[in-house]
Coordinates of C-alpha atoms in Angstrom, one line a residue:
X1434 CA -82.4 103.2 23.9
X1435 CA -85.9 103.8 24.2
X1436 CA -88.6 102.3 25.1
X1437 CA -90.7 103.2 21.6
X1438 CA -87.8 101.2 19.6
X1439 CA -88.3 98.0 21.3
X1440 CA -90.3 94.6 20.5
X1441 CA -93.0 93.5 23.0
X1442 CA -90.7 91.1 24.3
X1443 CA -87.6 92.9 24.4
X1444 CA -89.8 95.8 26.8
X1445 CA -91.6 93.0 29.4
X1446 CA -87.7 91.6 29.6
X1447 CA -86.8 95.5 30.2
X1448 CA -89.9 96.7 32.3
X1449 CA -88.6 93.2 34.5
X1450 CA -85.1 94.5 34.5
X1451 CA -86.1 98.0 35.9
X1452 CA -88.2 96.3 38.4
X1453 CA -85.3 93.9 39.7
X1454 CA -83.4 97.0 40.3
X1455 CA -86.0 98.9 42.1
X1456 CA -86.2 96.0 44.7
X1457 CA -82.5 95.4 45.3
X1458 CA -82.0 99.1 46.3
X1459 CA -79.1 99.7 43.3
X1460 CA -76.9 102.6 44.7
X1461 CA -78.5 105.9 42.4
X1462 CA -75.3 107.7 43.6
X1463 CA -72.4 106.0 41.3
X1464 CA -69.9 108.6 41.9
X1465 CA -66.6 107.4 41.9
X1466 CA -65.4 106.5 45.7
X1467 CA -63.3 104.7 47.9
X1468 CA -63.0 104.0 51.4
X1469 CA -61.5 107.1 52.8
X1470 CA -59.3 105.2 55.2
X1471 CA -57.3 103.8 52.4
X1472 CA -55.3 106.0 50.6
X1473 CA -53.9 103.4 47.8
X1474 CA -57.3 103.6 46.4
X1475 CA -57.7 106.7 43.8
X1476 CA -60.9 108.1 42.4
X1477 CA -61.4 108.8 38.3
X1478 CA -58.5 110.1 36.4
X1479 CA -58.7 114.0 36.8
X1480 CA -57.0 116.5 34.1
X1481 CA -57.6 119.8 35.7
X1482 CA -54.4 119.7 37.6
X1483 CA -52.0 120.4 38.6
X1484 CA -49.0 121.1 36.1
X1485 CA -45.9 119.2 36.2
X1486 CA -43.5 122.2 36.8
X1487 CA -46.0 124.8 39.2
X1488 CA -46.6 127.1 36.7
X1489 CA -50.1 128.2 36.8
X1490 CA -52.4 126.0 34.5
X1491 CA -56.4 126.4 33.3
X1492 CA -58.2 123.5 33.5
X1493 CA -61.7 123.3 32.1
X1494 CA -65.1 120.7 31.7
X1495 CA -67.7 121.3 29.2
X1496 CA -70.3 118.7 30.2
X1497 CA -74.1 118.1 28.7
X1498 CA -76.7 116.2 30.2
X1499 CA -78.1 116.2 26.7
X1500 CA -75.3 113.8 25.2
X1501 CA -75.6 110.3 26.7
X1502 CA -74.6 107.3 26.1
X1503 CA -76.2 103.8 27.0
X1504 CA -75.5 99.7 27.4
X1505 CA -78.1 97.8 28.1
X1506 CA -77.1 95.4 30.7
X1507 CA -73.8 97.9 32.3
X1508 CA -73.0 96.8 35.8
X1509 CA -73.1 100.0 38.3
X1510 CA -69.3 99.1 38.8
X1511 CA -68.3 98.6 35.5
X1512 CA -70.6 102.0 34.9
X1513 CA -69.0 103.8 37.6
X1514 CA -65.2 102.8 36.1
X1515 CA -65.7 104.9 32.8
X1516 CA -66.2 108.6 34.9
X1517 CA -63.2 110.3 33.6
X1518 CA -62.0 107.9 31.2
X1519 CA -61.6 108.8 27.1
X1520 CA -64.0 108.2 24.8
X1521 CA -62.6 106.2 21.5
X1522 CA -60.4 108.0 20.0
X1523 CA -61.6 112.1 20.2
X1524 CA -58.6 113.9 21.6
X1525 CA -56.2 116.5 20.7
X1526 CA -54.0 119.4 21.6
X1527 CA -54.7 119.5 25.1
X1528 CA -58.5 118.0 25.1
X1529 CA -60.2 114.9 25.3
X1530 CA -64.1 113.6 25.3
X1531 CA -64.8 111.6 28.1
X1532 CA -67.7 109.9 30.1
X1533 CA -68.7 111.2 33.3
X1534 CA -71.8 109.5 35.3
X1535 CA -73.9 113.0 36.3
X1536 CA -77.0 110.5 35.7
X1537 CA -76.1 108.5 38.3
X1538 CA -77.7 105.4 36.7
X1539 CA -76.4 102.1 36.0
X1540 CA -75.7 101.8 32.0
X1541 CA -75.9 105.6 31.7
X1542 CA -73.2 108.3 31.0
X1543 CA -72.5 111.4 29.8
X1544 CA -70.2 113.5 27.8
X1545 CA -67.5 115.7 29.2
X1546 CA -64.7 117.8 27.1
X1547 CA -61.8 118.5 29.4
X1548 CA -59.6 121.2 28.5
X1549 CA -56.1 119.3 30.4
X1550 CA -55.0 121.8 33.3
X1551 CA -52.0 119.6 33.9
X1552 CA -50.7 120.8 30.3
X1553 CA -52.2 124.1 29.4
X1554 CA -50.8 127.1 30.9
X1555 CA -52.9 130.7 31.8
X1556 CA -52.1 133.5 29.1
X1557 CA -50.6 131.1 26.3
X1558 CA -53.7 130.5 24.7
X1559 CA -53.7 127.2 24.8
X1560 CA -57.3 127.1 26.8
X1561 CA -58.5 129.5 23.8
X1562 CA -57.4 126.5 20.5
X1563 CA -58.6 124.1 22.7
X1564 CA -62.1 125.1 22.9
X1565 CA -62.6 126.2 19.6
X1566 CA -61.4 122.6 18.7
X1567 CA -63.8 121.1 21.0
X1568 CA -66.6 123.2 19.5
X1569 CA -65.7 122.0 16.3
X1570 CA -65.2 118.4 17.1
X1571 CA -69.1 118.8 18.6
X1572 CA -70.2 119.5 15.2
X1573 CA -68.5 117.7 12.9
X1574 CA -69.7 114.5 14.9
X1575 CA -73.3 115.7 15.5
X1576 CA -73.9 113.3 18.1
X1577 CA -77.4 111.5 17.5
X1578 CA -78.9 108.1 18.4
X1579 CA -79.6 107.6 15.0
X1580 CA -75.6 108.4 14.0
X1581 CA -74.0 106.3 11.5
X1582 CA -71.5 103.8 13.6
X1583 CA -72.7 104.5 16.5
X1584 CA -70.4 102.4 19.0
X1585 CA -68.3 103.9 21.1
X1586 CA -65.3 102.4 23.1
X1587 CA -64.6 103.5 26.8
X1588 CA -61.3 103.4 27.4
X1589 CA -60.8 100.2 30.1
X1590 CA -64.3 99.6 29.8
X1591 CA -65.9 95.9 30.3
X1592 CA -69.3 97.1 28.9
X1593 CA -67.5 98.2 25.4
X1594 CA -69.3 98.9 23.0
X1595 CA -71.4 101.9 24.3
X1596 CA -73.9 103.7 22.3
X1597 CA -75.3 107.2 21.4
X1598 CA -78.7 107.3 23.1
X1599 CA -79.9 111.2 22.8
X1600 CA -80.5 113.2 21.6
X1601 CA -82.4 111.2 19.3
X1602 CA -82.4 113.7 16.0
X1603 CA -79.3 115.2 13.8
X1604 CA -78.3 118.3 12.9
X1605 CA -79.0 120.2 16.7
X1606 CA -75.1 120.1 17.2
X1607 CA -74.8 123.2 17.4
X1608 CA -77.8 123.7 19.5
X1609 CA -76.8 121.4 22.4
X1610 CA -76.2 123.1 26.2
X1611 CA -72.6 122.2 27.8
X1612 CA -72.4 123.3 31.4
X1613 CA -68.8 124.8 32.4
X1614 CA -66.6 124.3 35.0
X1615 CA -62.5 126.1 35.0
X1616 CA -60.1 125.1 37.8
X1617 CA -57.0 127.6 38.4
X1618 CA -54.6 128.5 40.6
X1619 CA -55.6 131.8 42.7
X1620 CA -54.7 133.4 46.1
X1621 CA -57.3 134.1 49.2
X1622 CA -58.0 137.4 48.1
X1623 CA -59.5 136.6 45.0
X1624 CA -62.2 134.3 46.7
X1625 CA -63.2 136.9 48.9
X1626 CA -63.4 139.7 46.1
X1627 CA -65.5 136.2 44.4
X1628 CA -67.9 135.8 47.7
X1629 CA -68.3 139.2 47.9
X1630 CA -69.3 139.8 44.4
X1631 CA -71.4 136.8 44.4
X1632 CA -73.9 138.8 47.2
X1633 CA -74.1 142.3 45.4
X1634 CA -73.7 141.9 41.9
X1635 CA -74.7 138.6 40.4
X1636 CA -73.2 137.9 36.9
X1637 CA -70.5 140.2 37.1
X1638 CA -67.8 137.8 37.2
X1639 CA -67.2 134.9 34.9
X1640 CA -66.2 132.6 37.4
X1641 CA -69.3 132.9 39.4
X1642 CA -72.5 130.8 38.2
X1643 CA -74.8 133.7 36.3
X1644 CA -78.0 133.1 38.8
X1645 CA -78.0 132.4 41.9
X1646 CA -74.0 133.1 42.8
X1647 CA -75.0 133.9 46.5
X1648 CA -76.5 130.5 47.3
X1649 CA -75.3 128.9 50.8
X1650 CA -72.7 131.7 50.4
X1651 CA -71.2 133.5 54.0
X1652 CA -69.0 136.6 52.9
X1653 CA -67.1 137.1 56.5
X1654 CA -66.3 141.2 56.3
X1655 CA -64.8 143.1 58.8
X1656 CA -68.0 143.4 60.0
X1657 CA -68.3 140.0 61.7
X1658 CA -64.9 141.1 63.6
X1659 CA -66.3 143.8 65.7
X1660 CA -65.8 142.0 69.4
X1661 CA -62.6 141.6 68.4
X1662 CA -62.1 137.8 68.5
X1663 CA -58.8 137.0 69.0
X1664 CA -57.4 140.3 69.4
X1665 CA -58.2 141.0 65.6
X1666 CA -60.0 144.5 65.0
X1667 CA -62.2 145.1 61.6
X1668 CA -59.4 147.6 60.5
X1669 CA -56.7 144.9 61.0
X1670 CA -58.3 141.8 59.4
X1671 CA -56.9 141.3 56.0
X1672 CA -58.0 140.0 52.6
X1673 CA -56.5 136.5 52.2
X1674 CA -57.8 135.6 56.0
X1675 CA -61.4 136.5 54.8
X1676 CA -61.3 134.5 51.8
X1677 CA -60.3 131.7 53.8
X1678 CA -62.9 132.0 56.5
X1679 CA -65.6 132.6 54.2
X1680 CA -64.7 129.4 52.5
X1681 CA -64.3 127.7 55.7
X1682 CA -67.6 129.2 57.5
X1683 CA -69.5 128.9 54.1
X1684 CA -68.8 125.0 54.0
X1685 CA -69.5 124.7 57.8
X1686 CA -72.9 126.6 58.5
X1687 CA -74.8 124.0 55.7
X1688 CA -73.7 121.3 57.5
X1689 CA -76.7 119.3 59.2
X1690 CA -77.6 117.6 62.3
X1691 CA -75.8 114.3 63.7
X1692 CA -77.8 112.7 65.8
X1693 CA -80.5 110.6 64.4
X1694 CA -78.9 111.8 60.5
X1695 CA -80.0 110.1 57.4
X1696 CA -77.1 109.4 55.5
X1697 CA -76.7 110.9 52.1
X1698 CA -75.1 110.0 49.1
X1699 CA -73.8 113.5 47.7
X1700 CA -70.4 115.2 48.2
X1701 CA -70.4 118.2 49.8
X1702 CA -69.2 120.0 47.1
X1703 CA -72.8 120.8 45.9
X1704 CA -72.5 123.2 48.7
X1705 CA -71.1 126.4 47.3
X1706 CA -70.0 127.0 43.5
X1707 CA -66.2 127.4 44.4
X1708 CA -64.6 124.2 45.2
X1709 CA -61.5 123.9 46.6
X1710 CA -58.8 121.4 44.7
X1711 CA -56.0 121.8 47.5
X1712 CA -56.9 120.4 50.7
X1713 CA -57.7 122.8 53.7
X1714 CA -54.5 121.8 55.5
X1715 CA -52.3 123.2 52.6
X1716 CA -55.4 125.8 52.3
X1717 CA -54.6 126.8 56.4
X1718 CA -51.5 127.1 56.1
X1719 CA -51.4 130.1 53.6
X1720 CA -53.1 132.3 56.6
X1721 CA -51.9 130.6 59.6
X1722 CA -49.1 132.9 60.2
X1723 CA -51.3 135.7 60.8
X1724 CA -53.6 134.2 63.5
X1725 CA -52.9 136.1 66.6
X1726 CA -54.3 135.2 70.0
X1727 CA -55.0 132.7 72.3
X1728 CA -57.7 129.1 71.8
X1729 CA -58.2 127.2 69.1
X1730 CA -59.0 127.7 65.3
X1731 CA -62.7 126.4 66.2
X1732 CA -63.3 128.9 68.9
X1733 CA -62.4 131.1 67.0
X1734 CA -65.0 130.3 63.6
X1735 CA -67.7 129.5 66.1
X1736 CA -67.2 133.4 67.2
X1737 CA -67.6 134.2 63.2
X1738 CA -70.3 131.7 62.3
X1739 CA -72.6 134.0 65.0
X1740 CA -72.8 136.7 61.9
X1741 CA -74.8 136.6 58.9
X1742 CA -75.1 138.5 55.8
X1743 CA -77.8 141.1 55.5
X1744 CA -77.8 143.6 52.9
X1745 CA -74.4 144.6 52.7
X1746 CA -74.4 144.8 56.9
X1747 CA -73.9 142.2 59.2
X1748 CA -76.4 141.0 61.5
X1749 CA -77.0 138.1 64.7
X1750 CA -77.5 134.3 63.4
X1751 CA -79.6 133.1 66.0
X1752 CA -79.2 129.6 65.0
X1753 CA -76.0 129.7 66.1
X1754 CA -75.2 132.3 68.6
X1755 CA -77.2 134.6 71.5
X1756 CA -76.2 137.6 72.6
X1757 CA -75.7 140.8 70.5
X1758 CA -74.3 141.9 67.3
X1759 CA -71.3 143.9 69.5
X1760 CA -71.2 140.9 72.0
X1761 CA -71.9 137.3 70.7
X1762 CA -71.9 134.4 72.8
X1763 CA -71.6 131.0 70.2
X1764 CA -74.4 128.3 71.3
X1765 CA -73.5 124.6 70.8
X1766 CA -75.4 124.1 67.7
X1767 CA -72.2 124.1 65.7
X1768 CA -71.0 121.4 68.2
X1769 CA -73.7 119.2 66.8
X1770 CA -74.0 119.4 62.9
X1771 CA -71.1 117.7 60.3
X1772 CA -72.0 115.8 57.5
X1773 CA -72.5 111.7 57.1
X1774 CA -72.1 110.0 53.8
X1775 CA -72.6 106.9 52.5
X1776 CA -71.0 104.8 49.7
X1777 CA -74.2 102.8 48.9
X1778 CA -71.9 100.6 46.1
X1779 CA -69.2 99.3 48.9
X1780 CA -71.2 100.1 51.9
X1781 CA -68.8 101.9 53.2
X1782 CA -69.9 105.3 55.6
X1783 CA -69.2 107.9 57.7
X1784 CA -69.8 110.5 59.9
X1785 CA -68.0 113.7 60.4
X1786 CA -68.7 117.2 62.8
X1787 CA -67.7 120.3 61.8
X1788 CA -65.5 120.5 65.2
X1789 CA -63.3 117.7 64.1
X1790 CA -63.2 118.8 60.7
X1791 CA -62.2 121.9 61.8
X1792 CA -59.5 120.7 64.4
X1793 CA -57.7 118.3 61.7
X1794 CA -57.2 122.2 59.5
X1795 CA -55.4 123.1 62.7
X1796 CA -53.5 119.7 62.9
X1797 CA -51.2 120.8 60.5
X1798 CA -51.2 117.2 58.7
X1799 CA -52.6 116.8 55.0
X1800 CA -55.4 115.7 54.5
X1801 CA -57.9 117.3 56.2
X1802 CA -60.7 114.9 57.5
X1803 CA -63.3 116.7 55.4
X1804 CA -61.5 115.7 52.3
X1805 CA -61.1 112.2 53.8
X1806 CA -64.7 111.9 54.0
X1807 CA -65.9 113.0 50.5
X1808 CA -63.0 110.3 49.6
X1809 CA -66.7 107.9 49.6
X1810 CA -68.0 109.9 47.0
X1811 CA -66.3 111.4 44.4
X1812 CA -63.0 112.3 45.9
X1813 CA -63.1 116.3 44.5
X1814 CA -62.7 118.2 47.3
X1815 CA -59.0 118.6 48.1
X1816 CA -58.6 115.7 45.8
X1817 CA -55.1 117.5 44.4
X1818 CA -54.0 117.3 48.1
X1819 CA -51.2 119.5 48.8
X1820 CA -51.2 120.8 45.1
X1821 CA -50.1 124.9 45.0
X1822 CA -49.5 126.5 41.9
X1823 CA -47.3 129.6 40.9
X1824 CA -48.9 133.3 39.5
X1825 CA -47.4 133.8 36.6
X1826 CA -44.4 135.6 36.4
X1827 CA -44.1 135.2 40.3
X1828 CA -42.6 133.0 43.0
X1829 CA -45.9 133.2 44.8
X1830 CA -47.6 130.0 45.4
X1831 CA -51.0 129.5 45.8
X1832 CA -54.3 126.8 46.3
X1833 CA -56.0 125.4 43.1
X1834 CA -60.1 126.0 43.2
X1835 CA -62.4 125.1 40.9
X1836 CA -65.3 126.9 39.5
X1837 CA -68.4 125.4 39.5
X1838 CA -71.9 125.7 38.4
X1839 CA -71.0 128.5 35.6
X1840 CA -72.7 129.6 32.4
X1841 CA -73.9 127.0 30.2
X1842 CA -73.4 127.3 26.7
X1843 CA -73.5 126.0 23.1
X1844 CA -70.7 125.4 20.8
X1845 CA -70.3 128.6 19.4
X1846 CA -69.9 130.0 22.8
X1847 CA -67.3 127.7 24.0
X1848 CA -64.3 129.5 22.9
X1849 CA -65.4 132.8 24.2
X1850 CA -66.7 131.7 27.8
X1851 CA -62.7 130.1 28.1
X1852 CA -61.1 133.7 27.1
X1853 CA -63.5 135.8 29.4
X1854 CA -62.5 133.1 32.4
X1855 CA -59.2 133.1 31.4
X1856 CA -59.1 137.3 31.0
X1857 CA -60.6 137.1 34.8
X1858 CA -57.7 135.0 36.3
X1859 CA -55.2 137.1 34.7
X1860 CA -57.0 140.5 36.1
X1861 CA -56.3 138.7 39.2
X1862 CA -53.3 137.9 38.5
X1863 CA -52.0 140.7 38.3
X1864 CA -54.0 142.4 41.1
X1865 CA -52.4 140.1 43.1
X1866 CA -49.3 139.0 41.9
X1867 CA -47.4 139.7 45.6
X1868 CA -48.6 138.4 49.1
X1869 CA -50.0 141.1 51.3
X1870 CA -48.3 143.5 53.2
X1871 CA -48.9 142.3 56.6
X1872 CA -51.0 145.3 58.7
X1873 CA -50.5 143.4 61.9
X1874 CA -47.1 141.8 61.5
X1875 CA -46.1 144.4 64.8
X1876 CA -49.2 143.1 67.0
X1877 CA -48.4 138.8 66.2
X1878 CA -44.6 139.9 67.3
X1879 CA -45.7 141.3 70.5
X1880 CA -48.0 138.5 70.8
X1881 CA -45.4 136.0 70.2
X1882 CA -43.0 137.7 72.4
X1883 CA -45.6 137.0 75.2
X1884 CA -46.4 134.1 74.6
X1885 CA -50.0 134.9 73.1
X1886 CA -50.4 132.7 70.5
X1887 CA -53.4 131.1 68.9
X1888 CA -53.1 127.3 69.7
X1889 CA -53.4 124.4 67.0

């Protein structure tokens, strides 16, 4: 509704609204939470994953800002119920509309197509029908505020009817922006090819967001191992260990100060562009094996976290560590950053440091503290939990990520931004359809014979 369509009357009883709202503080986040603490409570209905049987699905969200919907009155609960829920009746093979809350106001959604990863499976071509029906369920509908019938039910919704509120002209269907997001199985290696690419050749990779890639990004190389911590040498490191670190590192070096910290409203998601689905105790335990060495898993990023990226080298982060380059010595800045959150519907808050987020990885019990915590907001990361799913044709299990941030596109485009995605995870796939061959498998048996092992 806008503000040009409306009687004098009808706008001073608005204007009054608005101004209610801005003195009772209404919560501007209205993503979906819970109190982390209880784990009967569940976030919004979620179709990315994972499959029923462990095969390897594609999930993926076409989402536009420019396609909202609107009811007058909508309480921020009742607004923040519909996120994920369907939209009347437009479904099919393996799709739905639904509303998502991006605008994070009460009475104000937004239209997401999900492409359901719990049904379609990578290399059918499944993902590929189901966006070219989505594209064309986009414009035969030509959503408009002007729209013929415009009243839409949300599925469980108290607010029903909802209504088309922009764009506010026809025939621009086609025109419309939808912002992409693809969740799929994929092993370690393939985020650290992904962070990798990301630094030295944005856009090269479709699931990678086309500017920007790098952004809060740490790519651990062998280059950060060169003192050696934990008795691991740059030659020895391997793949799926990087990818986990620089996920891990990546999450941990945005973090901010606790003492005296403001507490936000976002998930820590918005950190990096790939998200992981599992959580980081199922995550850990993919790499754990190959840990050698003595302390604990923190010790040991703190060592890591004293690197940075620097045109394609390495150098010293003196936020975080003194020393040199050959010899870093971690400061206890990282003792003092983590993240605090708070649910500003139920009230509900908390703070968490990196250092106990990091020591509930090593704990070896699901979930990890860091998915606890974003539990307040949205419940995303590591919201499948202990979720792994199979590479095709393989018995090889691994973590479910999604891809966020990626190319935005029209209709038209739809289709073919699913098959190069798609085309992407089976190149992985098959680059990486067996588990490494370990190169220090001889070095963790002598370790283990002596009782040299790195402590969780």
């Amino acid at each position: 509704m806008y503000f040009s369509t409306l009687t004098t009357e009808q706008a001073i009883i608005l204007l009054s609204f608005v101004t209610f709202l801005s003195v009772t503080a209404l919560p501007s986040d209205l993503r979906n939470r819970a109190d982390p603490n209880d784990l009967s409570l569940n976030v919004a209905p979620t179709l990315d994953g994972p499959t029923s049987d462990g095969s390897a699905g594609i999930g993926v969200e076409f989402e536009s800002s420019a396609v909202q919907l609107t009811k007058l009155w909508c309480s921020a609960s009742d607004t923040n119920q519909a996120k994920g829920r369907q939209i009347d009746t437009r479904k099919g093979a393996n799709w739905q509309l639904t509303a998502d809350i991006t605008t994070e106001a009460a009475g104000q959604l937004t239209a997401e197509y999900i492409l359901n990863g719990k049904t379609i499976k990578v290399g059918t071509g499944a993902a590929s029908a189901a966006a070219a029906a989505v594209s064309s369920d986009i414009i035969a509908l030509d959503f408009y505020s002007g729209m013929p019938n415009n009243k839409w039910n949300i599925e469980g919704n108290n607010c029903n009817p909802w209504a088309i509120s922009k764009p506010s002209i026809g025939n621009v269907a086609d025109q419309s922006v939808w912002s992409t997001q693809v969740t799929a199985p994929l092993p370690f290696e393939v985020i650290n090819d992904l962070f990798a690419t990301a630094l030295v050749s944005p856009g090269s990779s479709p699931l990678l967001p086309l500017y920007r890639p790098s952004m809060n990004i740490v790519s651990v190389t062998q280059k950060f191992f060169q003192s050696h911590p934990n008795g691991i040498t740059p030659d020895s490191v391997e793949a799926d260990l990087l990818g986990f670190l620089s996920l891990v590192i990546s999450y941990s070096k945005k973090a901010t100060p606790i003492s005296g910290a403001i507490y936000g409203t976002s998930s820590p998601k918005f950190t990096i562009s790939i998200m992981p689905r599992t959580d980081f105790v199922t995550l850990f335990a993919q790499v754990k094996s190959i840990l050698p060495g003595t302390g604990t898993l923190y010790d040991f990023v703190k060592i890591l976290a004293c690197y940075k990226n620097h045109e394609g080298d390495v150098e010293l982060d003196a936020q975080f560590c003194g020393g040199t380059v050959a010899a870093p010595k971690p400061s206890t800045h990282m003792d003092s950053i983590g993240w605090c959150i708070k649910n500003t519907d139920t009230n509900h808050q908390g703070c968490l440091t990196v250092k106990d987020w990091i020591t509930s990885i090593a704990s070896g019990s699901s979930p990890d503290k860091l998915t606890l915590l974003d539990r307040l907001i949205d419940g995303q990361i590591g919201g499948l939990g202990t979720a792994l799913e199979k590479i095709t044709d393989t018995t090889r299990a691994v973590p479910l990520f999604e891809f966020r941030n990626l190319i935005d596109v029209t209709p038209g485009k739809m289709q073919d931004t699913v098959n190069k995605a798609e085309q992407a995870i089976i190149a992985f796939f098959k680059k990486y359809k067996t588990s490494p061959q370990r190169k220090t498998a001889k070095r963790r048996d002598e370790s283990k014979a002596s009782g040299d092992a790195l402590a969780f």
